[in-house]
PDB file of C-alpha atoms in Angstrom:
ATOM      1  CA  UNK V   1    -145.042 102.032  39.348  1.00 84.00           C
ATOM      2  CA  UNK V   2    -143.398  99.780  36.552  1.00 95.00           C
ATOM      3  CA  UNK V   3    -143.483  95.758  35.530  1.00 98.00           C
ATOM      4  CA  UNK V   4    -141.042  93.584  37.043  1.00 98.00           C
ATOM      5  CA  UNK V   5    -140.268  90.322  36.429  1.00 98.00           C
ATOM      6  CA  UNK V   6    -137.748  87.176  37.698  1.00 98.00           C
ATOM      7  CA  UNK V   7    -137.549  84.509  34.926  1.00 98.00           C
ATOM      8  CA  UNK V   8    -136.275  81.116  36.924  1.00 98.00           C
ATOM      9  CA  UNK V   9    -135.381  77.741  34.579  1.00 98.00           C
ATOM     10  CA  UNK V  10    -137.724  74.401  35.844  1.00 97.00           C
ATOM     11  CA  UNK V  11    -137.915  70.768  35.082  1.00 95.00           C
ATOM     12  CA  UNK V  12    -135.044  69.003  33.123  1.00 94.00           C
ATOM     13  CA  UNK V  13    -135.643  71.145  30.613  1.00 96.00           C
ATOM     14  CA  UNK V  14    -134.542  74.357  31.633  1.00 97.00           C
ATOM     15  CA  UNK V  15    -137.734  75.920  31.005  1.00 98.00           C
ATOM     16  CA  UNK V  16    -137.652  79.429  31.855  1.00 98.00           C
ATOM     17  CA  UNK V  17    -140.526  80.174  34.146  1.00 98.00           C
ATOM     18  CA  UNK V  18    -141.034  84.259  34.763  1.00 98.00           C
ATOM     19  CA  UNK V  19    -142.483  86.009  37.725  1.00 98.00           C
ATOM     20  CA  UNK V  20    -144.341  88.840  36.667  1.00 98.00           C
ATOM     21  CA  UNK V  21    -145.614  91.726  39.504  1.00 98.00           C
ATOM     22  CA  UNK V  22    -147.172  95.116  39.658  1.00 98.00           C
ATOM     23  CA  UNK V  23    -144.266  96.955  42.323  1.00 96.00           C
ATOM     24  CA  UNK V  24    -147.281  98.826  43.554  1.00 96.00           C
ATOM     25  CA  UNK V  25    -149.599  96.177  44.708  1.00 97.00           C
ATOM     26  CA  UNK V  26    -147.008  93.273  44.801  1.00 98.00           C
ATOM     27  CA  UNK V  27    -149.936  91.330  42.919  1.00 98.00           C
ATOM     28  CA  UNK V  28    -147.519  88.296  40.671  1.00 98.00           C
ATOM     29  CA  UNK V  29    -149.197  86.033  37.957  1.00 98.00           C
ATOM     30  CA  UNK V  30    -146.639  83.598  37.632  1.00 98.00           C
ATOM     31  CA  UNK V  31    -146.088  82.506  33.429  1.00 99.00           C
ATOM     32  CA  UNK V  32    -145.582  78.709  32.348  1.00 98.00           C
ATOM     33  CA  UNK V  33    -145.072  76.710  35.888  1.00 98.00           C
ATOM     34  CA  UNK V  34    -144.060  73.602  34.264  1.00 97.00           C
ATOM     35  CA  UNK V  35    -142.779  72.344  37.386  1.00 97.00           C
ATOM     36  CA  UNK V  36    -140.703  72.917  40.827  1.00 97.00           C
ATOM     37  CA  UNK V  37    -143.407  74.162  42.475  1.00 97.00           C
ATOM     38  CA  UNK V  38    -141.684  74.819  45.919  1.00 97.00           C
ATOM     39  CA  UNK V  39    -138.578  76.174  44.289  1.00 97.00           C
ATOM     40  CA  UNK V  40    -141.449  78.577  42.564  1.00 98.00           C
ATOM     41  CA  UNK V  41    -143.159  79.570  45.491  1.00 98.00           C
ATOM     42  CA  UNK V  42    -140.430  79.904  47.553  1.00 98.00           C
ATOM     43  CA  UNK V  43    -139.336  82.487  45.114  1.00 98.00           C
ATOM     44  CA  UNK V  44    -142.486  84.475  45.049  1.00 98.00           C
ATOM     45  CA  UNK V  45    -142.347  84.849  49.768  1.00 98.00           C
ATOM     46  CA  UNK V  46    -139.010  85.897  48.956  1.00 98.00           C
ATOM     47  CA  UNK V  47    -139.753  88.887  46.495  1.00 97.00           C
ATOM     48  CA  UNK V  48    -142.962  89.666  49.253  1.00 97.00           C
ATOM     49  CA  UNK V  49    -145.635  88.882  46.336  1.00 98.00           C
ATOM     50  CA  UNK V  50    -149.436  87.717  46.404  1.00 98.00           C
ATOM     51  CA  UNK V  51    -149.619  85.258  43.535  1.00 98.00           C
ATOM     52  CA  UNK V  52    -152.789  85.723  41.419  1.00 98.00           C
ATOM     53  CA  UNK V  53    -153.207  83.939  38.025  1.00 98.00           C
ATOM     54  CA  UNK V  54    -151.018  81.970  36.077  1.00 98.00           C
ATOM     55  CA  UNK V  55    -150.214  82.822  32.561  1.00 99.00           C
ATOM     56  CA  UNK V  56    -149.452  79.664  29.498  1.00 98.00           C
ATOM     57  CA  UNK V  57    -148.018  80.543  26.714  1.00 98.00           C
ATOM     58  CA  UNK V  58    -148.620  76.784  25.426  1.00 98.00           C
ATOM     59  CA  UNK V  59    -149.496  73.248  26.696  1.00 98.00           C
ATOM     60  CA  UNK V  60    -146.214  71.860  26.302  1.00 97.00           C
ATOM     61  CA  UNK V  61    -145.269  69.621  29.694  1.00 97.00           C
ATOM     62  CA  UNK V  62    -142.444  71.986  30.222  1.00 97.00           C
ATOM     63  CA  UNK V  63    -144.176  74.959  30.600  1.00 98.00           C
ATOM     64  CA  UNK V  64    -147.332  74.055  31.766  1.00 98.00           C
ATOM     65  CA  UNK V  65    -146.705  70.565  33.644  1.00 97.00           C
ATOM     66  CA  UNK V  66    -147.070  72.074  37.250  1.00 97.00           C
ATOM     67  CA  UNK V  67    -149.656  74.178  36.523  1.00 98.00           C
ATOM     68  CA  UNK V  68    -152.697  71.885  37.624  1.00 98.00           C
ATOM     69  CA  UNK V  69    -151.571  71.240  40.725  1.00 97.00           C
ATOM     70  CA  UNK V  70    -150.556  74.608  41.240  1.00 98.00           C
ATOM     71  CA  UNK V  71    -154.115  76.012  40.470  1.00 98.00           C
ATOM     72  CA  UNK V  72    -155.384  73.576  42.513  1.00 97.00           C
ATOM     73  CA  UNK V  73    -153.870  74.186  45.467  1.00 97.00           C
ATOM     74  CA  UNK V  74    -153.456  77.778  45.778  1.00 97.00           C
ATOM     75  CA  UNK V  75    -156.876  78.837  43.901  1.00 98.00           C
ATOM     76  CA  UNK V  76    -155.573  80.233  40.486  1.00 98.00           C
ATOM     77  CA  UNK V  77    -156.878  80.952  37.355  1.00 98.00           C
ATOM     78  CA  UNK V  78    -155.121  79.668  34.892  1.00 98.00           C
ATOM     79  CA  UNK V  79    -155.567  82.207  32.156  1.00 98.00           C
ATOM     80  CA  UNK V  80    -154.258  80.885  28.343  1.00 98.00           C
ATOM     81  CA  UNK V  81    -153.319  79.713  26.363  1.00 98.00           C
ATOM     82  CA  UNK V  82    -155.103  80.155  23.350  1.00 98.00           C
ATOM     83  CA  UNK V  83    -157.967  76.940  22.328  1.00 98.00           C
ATOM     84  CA  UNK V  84    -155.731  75.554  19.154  1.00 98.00           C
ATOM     85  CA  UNK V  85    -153.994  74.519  22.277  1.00 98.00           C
ATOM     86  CA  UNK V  86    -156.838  72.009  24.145  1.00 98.00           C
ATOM     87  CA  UNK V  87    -155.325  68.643  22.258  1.00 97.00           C
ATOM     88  CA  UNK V  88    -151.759  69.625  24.218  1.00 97.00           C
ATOM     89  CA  UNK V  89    -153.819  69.850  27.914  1.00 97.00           C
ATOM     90  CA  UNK V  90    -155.799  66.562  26.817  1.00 97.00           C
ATOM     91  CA  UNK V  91    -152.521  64.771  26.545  1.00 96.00           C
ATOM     92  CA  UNK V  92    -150.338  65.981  29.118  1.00 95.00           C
ATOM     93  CA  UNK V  93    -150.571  62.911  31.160  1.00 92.00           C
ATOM     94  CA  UNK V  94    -149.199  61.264  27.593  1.00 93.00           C
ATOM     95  CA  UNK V  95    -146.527  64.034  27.962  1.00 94.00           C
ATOM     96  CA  UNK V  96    -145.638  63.085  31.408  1.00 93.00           C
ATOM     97  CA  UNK V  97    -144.741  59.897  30.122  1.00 92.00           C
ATOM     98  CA  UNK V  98    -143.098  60.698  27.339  1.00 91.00           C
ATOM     99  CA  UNK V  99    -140.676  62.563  28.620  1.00 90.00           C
ATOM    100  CA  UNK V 100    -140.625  61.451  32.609  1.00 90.00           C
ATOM    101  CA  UNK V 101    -142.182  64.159  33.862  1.00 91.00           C
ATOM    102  CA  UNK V 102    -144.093  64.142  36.969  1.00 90.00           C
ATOM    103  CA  UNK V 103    -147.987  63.226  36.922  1.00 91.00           C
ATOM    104  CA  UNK V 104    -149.397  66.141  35.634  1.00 94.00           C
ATOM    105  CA  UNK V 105    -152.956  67.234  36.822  1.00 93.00           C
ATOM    106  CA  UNK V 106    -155.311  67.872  34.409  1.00 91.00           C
ATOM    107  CA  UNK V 107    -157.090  71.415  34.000  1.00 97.00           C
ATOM    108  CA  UNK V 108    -159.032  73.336  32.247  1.00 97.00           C
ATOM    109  CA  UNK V 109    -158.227  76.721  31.503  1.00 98.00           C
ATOM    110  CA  UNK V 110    -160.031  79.599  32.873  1.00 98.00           C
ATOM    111  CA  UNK V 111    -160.197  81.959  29.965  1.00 98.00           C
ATOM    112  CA  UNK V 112    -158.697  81.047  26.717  1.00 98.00           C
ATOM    113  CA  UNK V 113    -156.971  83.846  25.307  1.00 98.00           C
ATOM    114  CA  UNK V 114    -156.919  85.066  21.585  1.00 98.00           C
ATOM    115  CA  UNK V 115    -154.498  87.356  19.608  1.00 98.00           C
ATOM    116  CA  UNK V 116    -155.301  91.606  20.752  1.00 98.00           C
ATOM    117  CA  UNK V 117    -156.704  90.462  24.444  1.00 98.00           C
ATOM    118  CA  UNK V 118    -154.996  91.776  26.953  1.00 98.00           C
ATOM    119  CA  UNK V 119    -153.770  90.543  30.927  1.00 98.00           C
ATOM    120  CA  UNK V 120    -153.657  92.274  33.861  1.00 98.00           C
ATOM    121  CA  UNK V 121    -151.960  92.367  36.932  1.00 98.00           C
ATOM    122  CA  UNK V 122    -152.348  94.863  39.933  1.00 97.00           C
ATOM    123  CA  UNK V 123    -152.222  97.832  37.983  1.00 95.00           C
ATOM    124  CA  UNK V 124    -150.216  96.457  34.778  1.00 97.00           C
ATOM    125  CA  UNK V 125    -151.659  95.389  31.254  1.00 98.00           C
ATOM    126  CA  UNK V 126    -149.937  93.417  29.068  1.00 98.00           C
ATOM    127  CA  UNK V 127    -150.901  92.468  25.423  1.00 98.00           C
ATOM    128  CA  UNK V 128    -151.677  89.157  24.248  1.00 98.00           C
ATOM    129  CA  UNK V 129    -150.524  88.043  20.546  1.00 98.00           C
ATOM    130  CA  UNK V 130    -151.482  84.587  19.007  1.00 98.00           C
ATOM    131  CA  UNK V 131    -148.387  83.011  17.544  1.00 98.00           C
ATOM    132  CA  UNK V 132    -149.037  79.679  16.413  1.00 98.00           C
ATOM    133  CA  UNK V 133    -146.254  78.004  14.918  1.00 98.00           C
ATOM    134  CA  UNK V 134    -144.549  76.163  17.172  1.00 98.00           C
ATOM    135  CA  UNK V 135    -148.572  75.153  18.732  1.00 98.00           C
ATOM    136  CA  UNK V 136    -151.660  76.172  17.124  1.00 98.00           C
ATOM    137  CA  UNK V 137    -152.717  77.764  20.461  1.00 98.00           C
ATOM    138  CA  UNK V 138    -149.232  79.460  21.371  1.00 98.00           C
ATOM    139  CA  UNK V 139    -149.525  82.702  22.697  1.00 99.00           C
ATOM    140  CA  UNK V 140    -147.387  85.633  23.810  1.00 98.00           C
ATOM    141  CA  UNK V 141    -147.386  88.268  26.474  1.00 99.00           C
ATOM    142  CA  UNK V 142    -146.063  91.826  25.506  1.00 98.00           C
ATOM    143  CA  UNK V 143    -145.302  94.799  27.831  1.00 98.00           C
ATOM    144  CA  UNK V 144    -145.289  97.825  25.805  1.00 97.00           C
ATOM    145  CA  UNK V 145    -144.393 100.204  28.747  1.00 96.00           C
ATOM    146  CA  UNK V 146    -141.046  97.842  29.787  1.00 98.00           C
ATOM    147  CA  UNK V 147    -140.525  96.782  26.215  1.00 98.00           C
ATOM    148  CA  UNK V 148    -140.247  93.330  27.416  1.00 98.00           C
ATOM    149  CA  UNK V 149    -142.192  90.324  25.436  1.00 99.00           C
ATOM    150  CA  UNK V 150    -142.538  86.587  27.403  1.00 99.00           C
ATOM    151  CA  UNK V 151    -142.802  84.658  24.169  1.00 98.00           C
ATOM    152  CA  UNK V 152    -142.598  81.029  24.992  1.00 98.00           C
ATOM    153  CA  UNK V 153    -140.706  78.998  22.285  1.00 98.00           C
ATOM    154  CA  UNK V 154    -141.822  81.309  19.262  1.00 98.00           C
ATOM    155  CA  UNK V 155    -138.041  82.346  19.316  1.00 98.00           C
ATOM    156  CA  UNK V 156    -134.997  81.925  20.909  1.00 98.00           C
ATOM    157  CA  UNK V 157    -131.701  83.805  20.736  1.00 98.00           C
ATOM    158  CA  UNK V 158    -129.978  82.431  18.002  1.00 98.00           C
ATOM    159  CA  UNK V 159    -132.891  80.143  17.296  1.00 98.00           C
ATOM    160  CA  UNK V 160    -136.635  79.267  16.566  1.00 98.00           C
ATOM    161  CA  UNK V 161    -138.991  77.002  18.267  1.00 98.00           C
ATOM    162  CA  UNK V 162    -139.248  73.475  16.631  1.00 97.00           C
ATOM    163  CA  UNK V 163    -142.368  73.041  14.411  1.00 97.00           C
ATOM    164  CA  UNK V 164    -142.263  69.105  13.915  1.00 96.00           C
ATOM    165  CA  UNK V 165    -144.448  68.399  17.068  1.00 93.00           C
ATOM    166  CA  UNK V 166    -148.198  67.936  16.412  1.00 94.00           C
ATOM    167  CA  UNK V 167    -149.704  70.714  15.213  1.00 96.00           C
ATOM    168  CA  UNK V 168    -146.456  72.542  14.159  1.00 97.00           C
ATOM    169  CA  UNK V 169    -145.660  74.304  11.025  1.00 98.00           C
ATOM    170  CA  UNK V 170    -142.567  76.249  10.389  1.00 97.00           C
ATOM    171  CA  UNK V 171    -143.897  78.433   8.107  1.00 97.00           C
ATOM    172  CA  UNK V 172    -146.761  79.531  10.247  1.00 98.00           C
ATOM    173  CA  UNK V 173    -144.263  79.832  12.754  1.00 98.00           C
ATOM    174  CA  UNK V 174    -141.688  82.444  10.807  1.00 98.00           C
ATOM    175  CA  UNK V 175    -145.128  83.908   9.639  1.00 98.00           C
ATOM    176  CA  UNK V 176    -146.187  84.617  13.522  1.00 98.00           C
ATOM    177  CA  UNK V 177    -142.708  85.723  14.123  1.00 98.00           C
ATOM    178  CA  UNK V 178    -142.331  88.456  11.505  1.00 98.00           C
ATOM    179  CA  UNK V 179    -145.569  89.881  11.319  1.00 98.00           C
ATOM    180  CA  UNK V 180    -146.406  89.953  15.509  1.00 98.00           C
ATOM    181  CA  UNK V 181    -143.566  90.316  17.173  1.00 98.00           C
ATOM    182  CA  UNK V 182    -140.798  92.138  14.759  1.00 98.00           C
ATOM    183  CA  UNK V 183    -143.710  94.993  15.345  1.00 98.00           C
ATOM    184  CA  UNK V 184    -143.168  94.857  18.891  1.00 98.00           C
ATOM    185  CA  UNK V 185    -140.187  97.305  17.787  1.00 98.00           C
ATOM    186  CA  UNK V 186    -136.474  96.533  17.772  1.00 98.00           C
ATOM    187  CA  UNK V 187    -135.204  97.473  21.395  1.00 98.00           C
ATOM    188  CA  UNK V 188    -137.884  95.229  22.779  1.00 98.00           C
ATOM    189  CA  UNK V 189    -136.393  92.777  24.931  1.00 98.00           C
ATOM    190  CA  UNK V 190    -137.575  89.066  24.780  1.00 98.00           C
ATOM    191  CA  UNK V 191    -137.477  86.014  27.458  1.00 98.00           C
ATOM    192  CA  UNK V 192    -137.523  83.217  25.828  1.00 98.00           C
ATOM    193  CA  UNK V 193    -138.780  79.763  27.182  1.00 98.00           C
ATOM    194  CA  UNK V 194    -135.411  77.952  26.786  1.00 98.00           C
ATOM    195  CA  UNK V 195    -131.862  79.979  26.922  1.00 98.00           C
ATOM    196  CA  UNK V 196    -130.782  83.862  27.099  1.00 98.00           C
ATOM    197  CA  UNK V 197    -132.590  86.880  26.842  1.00 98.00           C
ATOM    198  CA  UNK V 198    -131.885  88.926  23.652  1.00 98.00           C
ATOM    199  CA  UNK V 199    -133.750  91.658  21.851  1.00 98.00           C
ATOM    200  CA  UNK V 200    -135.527  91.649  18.553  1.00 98.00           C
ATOM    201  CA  UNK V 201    -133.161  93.960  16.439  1.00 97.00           C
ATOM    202  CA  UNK V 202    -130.403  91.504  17.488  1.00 97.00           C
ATOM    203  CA  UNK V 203    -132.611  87.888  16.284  1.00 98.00           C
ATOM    204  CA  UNK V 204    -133.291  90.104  12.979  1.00 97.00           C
ATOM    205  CA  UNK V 205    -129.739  91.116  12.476  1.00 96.00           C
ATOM    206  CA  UNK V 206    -128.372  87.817  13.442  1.00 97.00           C
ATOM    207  CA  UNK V 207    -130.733  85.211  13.626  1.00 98.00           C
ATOM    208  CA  UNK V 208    -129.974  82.416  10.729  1.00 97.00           C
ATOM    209  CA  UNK V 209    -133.672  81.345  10.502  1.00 96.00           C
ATOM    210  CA  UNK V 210    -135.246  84.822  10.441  1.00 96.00           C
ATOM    211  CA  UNK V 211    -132.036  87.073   9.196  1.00 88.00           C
ATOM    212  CA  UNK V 212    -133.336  90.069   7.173  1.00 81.00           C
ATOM    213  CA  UNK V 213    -137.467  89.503   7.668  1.00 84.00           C
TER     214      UNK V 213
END
């Protein structure tokens, strides 16, 4: 009985999108649908899975553009992100716009989530830290048991998330990375919301905005 997980990139963006299911019950919550729907769903009848929740990290349109409609029509909670994030969800139809996204629906989340809650699907628990930064309200899923953390755009390989949006601050940001996730241990592997999976010994090794922290 373990965690498993498909991460597939959405939208223009190349947003990475991640299945996440129990192996026992096949029960998925399905973290940051920011768009493709079908190409979503389509993934989750081919892995056999009963989608129950969905999972923000943030209220960026990339990650959580779809995720209106999705609730709507399937009958999801949408669980996350954390409240600094409620400005984001009031202006996603701005953020359609903006960046010629598809109308996105507005919603309102289920359950907020705040740093040491937790998640669950079928018989998996995951962690929840709150690392603001890149949002105020950005959030992160950890699996202790897989060693695998879904961190949205808190970090990337190579990289950090951007802090210049509203409500960003780069120092906040490094702040959230050092002292929640470099905890998270060394061999645990991350999935970033943009690019490659790496692990965090590697990003504090290597890393050129968080080398040696």
């Amino acid at each position: 009985m373990t965690l498993r997980y498909l991460t597939v990139p959405v939208t223009a963006f190349a947003q990475n999108c991640s299945i996440v299911w129990c192996d026992e019950s096949r029960e998925a919550a399905i973290i940051d649908p920011g768009g493709d729907l079908p190409r979503l769903l389509e993934e989750v009848r081919q892995q056999d899975l009963t989608l129950k929740a969905i999972w923000l990290t943030h209220a960026h349109i990339d990650h959580a553009g779809g995720t209106g409609q999705l609730a709507s029509e399937l009958g999801l909670p949408i669980i996350g992100p954390h409240p600094g994030d409620q400005f984001w969800i009031d202006g996603l139809a701005k953020q359609s716009q903006m960046f010629g996204f598809p109308a996105a629906e507005p919603f309102t989340p289920t359950r907020w989530l705040a740093d040491g809650d937790t998640v669950s699907i079928g018989k998996q628990t995951l962690n929840v830290r709150h690392c603001p930064g890149h949002t105020p309200g950005h959030v992160v899923f950890h699996s202790a048991a897989i060693k695998r953390a879904f961190v949205g755009d808190v970090l990337f390989a190579g990289g950090v998330g951007r802090s210049d949006f509203p409500g960003g601050d780069h120092a906040t940001l490094i702040n959230s990375i050092t002292q929640r996730l470099w905890p998270m241990g060394d061999d645990t592997v991350f999935i970033p919301g943009h690019g490659p999976e790496s692990d965090f010994g590697t990003e504090r090794r290597t890393n050129p905005y968080v080398r040696g922290t």
